[in-house]
JSON list of C-alpha atoms in Angstrom, two decimals:
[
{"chain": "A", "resi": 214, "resn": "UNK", "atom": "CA", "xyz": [-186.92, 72.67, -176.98]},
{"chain": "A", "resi": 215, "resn": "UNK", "atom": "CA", "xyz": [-185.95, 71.32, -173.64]},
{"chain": "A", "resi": 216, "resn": "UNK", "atom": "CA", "xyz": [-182.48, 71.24, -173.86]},
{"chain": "A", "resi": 217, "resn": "UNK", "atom": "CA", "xyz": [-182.87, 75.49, -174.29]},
{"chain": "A", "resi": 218, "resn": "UNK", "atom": "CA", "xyz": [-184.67, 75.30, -170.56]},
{"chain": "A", "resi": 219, "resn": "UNK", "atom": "CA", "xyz": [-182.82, 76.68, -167.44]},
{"chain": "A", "resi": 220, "resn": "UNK", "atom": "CA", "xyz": [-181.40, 74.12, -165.60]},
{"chain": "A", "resi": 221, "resn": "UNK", "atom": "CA", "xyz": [-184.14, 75.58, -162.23]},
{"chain": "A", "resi": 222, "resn": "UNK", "atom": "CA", "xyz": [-186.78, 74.28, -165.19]},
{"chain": "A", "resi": 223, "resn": "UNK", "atom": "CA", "xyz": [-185.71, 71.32, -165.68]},
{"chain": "A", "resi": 224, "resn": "UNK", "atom": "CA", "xyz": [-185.32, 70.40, -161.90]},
{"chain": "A", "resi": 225, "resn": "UNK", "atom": "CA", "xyz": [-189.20, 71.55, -161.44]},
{"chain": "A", "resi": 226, "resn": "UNK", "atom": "CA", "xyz": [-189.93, 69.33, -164.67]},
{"chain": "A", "resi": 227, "resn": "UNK", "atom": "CA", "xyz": [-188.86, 66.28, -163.03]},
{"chain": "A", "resi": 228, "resn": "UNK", "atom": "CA", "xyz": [-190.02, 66.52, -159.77]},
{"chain": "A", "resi": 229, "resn": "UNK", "atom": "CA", "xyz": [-193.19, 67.40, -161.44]},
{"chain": "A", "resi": 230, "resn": "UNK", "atom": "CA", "xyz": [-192.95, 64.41, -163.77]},
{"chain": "A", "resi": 231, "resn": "UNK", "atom": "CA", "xyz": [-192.76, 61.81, -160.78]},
{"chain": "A", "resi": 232, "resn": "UNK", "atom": "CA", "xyz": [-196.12, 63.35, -159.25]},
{"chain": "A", "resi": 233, "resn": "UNK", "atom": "CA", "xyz": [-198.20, 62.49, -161.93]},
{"chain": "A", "resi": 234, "resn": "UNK", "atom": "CA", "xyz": [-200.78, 59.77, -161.01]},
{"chain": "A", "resi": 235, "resn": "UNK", "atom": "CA", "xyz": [-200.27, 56.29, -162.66]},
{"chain": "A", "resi": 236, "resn": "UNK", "atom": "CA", "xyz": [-202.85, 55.23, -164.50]},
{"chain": "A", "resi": 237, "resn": "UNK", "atom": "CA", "xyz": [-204.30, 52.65, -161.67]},
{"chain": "A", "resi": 238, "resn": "UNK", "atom": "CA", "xyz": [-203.27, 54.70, -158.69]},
{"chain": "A", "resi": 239, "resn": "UNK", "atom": "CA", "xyz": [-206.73, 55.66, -158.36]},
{"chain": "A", "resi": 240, "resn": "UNK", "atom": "CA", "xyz": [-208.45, 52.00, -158.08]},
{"chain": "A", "resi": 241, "resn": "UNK", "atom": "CA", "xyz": [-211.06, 51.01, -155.87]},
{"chain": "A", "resi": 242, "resn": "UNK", "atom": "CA", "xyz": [-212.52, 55.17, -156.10]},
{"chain": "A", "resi": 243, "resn": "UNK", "atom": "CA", "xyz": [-215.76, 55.72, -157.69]},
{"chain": "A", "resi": 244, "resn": "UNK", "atom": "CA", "xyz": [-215.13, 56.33, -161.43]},
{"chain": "A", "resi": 245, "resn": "UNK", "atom": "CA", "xyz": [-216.13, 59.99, -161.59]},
{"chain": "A", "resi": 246, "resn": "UNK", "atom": "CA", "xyz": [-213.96, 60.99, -158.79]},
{"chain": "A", "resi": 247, "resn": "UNK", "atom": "CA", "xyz": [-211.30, 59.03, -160.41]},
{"chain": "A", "resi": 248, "resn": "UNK", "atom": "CA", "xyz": [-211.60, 60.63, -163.63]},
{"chain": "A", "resi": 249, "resn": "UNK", "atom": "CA", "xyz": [-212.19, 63.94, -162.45]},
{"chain": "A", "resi": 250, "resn": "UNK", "atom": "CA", "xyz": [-209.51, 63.68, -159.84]},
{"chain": "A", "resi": 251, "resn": "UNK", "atom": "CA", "xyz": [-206.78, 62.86, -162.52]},
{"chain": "A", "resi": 252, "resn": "UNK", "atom": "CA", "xyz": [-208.10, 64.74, -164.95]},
{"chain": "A", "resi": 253, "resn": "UNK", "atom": "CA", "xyz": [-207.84, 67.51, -162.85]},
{"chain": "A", "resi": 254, "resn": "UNK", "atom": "CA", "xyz": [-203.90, 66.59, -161.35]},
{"chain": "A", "resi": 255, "resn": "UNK", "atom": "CA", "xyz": [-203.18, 66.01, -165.55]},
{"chain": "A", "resi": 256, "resn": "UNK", "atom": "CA", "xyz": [-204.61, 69.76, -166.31]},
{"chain": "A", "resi": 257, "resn": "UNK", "atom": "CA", "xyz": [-202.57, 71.19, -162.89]},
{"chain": "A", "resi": 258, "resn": "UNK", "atom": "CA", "xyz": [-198.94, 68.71, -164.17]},
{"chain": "A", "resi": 259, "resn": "UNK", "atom": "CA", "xyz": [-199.44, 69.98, -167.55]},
{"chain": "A", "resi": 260, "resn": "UNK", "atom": "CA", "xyz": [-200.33, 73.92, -166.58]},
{"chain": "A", "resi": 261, "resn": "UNK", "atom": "CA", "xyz": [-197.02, 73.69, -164.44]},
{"chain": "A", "resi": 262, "resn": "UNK", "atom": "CA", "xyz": [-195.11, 72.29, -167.15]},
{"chain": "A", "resi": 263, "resn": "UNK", "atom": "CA", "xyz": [-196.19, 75.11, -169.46]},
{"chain": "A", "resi": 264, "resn": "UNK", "atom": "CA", "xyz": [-194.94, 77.92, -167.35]},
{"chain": "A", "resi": 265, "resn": "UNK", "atom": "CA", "xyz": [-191.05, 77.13, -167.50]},
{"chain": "A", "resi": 266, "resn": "UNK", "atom": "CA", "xyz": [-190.10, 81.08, -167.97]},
{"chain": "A", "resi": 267, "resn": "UNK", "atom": "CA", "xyz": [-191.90, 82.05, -164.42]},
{"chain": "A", "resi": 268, "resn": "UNK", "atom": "CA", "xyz": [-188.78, 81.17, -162.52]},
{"chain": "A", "resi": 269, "resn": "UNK", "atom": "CA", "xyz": [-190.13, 82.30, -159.55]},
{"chain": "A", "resi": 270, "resn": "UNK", "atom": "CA", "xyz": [-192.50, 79.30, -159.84]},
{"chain": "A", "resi": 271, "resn": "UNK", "atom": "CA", "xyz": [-189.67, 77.05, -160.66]},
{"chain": "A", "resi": 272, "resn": "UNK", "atom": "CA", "xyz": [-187.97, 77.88, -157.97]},
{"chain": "A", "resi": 273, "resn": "UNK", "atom": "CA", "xyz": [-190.81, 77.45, -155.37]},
{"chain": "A", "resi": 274, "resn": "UNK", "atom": "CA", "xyz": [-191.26, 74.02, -157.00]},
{"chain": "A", "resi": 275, "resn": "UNK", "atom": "CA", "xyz": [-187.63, 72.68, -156.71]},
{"chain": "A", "resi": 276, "resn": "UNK", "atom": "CA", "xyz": [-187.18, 74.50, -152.94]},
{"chain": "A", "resi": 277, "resn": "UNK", "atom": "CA", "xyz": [-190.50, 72.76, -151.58]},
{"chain": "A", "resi": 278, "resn": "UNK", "atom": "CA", "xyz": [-190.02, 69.69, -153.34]},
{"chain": "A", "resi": 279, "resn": "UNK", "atom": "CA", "xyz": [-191.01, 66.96, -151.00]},
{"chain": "A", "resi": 280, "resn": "UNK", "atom": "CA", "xyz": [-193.32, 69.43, -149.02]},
{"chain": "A", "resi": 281, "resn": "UNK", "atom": "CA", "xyz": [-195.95, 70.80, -152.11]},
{"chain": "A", "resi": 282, "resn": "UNK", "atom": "CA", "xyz": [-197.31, 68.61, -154.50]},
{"chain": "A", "resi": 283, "resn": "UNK", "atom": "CA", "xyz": [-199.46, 68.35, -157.68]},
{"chain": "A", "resi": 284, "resn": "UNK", "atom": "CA", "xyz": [-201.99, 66.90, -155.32]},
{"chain": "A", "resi": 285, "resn": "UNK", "atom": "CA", "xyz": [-201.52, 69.39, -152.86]},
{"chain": "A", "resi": 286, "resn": "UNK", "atom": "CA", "xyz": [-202.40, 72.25, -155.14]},
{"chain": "A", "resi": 287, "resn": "UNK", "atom": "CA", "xyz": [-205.66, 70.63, -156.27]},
{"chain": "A", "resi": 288, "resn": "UNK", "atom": "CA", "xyz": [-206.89, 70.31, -152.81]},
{"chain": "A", "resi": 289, "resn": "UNK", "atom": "CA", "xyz": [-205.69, 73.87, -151.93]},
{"chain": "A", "resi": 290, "resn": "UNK", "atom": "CA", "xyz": [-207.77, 75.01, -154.69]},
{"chain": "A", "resi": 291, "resn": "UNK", "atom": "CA", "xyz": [-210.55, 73.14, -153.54]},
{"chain": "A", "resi": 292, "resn": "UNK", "atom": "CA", "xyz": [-210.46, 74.37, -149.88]},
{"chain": "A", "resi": 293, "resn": "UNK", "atom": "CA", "xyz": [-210.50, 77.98, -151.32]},
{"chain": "A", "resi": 294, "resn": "UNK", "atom": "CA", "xyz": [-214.12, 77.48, -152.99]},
{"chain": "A", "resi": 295, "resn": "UNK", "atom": "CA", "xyz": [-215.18, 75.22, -150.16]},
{"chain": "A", "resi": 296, "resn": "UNK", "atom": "CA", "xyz": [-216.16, 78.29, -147.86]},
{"chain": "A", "resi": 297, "resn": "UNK", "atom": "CA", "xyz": [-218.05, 79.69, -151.06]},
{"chain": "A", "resi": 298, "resn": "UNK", "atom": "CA", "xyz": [-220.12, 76.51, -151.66]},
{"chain": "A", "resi": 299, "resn": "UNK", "atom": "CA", "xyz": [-220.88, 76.09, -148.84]},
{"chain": "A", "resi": 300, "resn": "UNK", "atom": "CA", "xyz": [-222.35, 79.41, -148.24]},
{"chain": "A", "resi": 301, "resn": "UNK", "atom": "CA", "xyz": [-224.24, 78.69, -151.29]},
{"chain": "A", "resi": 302, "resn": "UNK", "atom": "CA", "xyz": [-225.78, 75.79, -150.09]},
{"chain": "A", "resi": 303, "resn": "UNK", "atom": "CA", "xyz": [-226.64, 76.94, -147.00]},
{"chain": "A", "resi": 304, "resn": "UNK", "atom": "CA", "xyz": [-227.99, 80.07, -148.41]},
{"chain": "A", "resi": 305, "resn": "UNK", "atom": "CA", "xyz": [-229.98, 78.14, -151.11]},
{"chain": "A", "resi": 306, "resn": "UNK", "atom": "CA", "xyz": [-228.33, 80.53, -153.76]},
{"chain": "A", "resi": 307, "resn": "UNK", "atom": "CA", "xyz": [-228.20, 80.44, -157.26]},
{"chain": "A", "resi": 308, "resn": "UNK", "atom": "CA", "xyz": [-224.67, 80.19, -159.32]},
{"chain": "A", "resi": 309, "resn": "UNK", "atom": "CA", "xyz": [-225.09, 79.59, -162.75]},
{"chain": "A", "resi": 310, "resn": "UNK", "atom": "CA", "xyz": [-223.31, 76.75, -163.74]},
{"chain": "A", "resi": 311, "resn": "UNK", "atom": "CA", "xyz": [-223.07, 75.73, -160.05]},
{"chain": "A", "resi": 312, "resn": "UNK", "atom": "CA", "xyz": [-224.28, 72.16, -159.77]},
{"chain": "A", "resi": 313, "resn": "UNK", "atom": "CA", "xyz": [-225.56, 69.71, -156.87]},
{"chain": "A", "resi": 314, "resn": "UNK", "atom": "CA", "xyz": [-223.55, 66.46, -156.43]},
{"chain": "A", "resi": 315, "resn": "UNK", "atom": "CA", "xyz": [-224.32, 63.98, -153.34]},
{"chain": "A", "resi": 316, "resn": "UNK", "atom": "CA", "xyz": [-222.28, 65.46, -150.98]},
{"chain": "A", "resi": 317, "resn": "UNK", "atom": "CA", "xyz": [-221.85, 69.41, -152.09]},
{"chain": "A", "resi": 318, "resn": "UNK", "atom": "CA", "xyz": [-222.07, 71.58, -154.80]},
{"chain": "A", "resi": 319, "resn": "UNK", "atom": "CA", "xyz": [-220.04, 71.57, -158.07]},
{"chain": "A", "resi": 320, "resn": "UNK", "atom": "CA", "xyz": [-218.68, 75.38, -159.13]},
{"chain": "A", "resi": 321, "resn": "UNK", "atom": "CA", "xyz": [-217.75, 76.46, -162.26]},
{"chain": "A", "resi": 322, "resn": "UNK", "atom": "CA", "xyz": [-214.18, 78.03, -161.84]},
{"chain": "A", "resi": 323, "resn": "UNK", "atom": "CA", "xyz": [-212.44, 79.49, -164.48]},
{"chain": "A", "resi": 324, "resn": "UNK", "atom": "CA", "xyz": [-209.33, 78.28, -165.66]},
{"chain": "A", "resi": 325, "resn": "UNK", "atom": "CA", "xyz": [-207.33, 81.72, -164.58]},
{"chain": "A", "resi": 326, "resn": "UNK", "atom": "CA", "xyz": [-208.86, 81.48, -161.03]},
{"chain": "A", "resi": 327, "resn": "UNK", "atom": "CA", "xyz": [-207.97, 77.53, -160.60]},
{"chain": "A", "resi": 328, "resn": "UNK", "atom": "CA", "xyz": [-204.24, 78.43, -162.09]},
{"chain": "A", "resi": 329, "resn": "UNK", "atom": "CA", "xyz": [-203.55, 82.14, -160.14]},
{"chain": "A", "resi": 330, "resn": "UNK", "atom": "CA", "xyz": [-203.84, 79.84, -156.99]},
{"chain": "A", "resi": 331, "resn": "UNK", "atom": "CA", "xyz": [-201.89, 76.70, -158.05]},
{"chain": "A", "resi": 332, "resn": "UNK", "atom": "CA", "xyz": [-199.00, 79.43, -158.50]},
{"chain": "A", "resi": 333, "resn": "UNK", "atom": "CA", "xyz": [-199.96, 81.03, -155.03]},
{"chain": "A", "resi": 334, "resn": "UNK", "atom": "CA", "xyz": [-199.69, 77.54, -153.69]},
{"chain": "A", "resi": 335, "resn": "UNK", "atom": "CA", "xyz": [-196.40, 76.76, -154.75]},
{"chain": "A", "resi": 336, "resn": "UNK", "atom": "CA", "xyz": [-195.18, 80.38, -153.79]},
{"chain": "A", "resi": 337, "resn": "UNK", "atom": "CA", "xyz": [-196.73, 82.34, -151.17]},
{"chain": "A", "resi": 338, "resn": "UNK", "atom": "CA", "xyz": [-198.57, 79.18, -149.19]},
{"chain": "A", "resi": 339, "resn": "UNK", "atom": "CA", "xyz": [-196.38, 78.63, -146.02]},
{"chain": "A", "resi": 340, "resn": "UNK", "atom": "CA", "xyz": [-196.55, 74.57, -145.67]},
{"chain": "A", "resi": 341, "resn": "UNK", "atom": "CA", "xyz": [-194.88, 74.15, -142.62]},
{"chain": "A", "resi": 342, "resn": "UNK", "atom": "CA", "xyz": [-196.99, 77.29, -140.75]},
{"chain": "A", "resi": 343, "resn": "UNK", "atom": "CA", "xyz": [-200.24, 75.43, -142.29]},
{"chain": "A", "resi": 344, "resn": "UNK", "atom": "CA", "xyz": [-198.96, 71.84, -141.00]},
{"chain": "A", "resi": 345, "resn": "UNK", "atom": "CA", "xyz": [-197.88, 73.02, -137.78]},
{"chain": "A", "resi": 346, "resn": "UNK", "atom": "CA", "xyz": [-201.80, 74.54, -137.26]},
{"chain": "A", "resi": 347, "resn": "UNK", "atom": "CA", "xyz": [-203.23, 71.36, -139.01]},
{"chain": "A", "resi": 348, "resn": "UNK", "atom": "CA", "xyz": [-201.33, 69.86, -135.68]},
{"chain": "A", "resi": 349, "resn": "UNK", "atom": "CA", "xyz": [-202.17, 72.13, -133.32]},
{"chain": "A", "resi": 350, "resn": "UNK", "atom": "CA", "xyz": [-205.69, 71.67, -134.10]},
{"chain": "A", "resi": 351, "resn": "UNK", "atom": "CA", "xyz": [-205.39, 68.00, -134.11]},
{"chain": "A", "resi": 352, "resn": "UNK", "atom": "CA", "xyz": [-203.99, 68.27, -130.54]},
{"chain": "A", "resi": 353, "resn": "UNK", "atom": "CA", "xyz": [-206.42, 71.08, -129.05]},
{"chain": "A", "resi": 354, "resn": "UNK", "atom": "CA", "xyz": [-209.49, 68.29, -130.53]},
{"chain": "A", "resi": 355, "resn": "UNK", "atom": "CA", "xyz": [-207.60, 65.59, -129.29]},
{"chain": "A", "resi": 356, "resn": "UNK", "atom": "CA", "xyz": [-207.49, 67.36, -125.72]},
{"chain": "A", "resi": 357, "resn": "UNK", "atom": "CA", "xyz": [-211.30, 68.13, -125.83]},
{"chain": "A", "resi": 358, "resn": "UNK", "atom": "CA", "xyz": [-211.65, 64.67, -126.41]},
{"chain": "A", "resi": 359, "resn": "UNK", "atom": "CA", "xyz": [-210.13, 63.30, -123.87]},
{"chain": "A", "resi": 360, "resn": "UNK", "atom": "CA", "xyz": [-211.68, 66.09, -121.20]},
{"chain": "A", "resi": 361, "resn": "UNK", "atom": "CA", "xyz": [-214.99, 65.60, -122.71]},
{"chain": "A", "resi": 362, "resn": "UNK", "atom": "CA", "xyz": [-214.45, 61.16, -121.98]},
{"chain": "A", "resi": 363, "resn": "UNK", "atom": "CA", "xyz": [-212.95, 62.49, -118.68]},
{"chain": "A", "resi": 364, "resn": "UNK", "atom": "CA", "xyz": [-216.15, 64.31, -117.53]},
{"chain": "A", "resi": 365, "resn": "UNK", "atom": "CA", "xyz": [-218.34, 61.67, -118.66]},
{"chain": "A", "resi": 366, "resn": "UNK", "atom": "CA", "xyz": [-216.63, 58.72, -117.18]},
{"chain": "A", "resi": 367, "resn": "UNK", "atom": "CA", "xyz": [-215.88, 57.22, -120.21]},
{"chain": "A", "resi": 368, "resn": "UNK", "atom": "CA", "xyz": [-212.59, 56.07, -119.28]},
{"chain": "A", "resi": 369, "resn": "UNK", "atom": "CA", "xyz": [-214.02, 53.96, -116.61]},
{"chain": "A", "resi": 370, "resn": "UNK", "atom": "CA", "xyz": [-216.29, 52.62, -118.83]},
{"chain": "A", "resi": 371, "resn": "UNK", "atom": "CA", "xyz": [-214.03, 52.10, -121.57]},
{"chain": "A", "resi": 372, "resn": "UNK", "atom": "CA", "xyz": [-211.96, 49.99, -118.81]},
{"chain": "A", "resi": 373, "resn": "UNK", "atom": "CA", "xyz": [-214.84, 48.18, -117.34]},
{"chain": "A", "resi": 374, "resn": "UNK", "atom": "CA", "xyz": [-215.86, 46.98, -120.65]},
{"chain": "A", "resi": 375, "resn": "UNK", "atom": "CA", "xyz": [-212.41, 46.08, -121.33]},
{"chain": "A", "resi": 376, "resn": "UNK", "atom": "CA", "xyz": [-212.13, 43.96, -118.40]},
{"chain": "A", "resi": 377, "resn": "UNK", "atom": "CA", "xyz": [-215.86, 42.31, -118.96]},
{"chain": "A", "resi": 378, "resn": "UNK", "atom": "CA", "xyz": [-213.94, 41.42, -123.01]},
{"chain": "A", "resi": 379, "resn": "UNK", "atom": "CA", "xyz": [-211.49, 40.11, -121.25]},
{"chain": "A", "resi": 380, "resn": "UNK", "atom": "CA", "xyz": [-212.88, 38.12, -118.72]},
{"chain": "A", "resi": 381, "resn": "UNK", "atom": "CA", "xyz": [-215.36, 36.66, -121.05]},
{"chain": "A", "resi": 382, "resn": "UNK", "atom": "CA", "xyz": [-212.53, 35.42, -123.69]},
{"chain": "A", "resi": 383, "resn": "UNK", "atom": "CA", "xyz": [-210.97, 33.95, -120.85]},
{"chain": "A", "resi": 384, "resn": "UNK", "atom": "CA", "xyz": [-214.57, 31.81, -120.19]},
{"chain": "A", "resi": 385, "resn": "UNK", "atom": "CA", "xyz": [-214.76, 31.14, -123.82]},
{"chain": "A", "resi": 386, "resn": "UNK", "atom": "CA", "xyz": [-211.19, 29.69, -123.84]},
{"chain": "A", "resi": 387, "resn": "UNK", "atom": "CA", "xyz": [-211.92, 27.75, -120.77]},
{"chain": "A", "resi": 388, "resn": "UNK", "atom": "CA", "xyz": [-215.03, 26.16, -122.35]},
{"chain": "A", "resi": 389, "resn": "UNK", "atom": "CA", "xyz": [-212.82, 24.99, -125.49]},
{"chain": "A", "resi": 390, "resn": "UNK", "atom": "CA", "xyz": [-210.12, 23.71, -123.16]},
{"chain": "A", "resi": 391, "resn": "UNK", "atom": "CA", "xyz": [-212.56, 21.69, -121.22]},
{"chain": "A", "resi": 392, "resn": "UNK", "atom": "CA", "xyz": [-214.19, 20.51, -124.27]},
{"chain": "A", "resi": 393, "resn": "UNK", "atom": "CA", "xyz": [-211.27, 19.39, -125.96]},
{"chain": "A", "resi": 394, "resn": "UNK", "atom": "CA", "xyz": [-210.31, 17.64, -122.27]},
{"chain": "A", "resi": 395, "resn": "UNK", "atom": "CA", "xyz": [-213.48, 16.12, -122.25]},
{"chain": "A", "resi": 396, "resn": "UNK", "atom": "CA", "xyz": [-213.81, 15.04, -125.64]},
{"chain": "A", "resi": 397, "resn": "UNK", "atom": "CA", "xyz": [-210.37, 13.87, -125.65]},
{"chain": "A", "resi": 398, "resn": "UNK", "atom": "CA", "xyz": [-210.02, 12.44, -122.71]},
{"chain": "A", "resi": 399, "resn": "UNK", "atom": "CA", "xyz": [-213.02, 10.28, -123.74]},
{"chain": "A", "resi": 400, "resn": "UNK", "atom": "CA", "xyz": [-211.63, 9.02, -126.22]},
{"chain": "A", "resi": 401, "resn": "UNK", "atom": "CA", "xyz": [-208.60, 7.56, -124.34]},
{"chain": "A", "resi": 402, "resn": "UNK", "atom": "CA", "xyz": [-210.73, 6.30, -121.71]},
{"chain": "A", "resi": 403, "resn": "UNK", "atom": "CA", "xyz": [-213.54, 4.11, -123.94]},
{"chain": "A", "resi": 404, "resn": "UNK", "atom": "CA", "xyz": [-210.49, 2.35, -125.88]},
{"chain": "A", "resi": 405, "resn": "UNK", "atom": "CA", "xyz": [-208.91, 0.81, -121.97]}
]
């Protein structure tokens, strides 16, 4: 069967191939975000893989390549429902099926719903325009930052505690030295 693919398939095939998660790539995360996590990048892989006649998708696939990912689609999935669990939490509404983990809510999303936007991911969802706001905003909090230390003198006390560090690792290395003068200089003195 794959040797009857388009040659635009194929291409999206392997790039698709290399983003699937090894099987340890995941260590050291709790075990039911692991599982869920590749269970869910195995579901989005395999979804992908299915839809080889939508060359529109292939094509979005090979021409971002590098840019979109397997990964990237499951958290733009995520960030969709994110606004609507969060209203539901805040609003102490009732979803059926909608569950309460630690630190959210778990939603029940259809299949259809989680695939229509994997495909709106790899086509419609500008990248570079998100990236370049995702950088922007980094910059603009960055700024407020800094004006919000500025105003509050922190950068003088940031300094002043810098200097007080320093000066006391100085003292503390000045002890040792002395020590090790003193205790060695002992030493060469009781054997005269």
């Amino acid at each position: 069967m794959e040797n009857t693919l388009p040659p635009i398939a194929k291409q999206a095939i392997e790039i698709l191939d290399k983003e699937v998660p090894e099987e340890n790539e995941f260590e050291g995360t709790p075990m039911d975000f692991n599982n869920a996590l590749v269970f869910g990048l195995y579901r989005i892989h395999n979804w992908l893989c299915s839809k080889t006649a939508d060359e529109t998708l292939m094509r979005a696939i090979v021409r971002d390549a590098g840019k979109k990912s397997i990964s990237g689609a499951f958290n733009y999935v995520g960030k969709h429902y994110e606004d609507l669990a969060r209203t539901i939490i805040n609003n102490q509404k009732h979803l059926p099926g909608a569950i309460k983990v630690s630190n959210g809510i778990g939603l029940p999303i259809p299949d259809e719903a989680v695939f229509k936007l994997v495909r709106e991911y790899y086509i419609e969802f500008d990248i570079d325009k998100y990236n370049a706001e995702q950088e922007e905003k980094r910059k603009q909090a960055q700024h407020k930052a800094d004006n919000i230390e500025a105003s509050l003198g922190l950068d003088e006390i940031r300094k002043q505690a810098e200097e007080a560090a320093e000066k006391k690792r100085k003292e503390e290395e000045a002890k040792k030295k002395k020590a090790e003068e003193e205790k060695y200089g002992l030493n060469l003195f009781d054997f005269s």
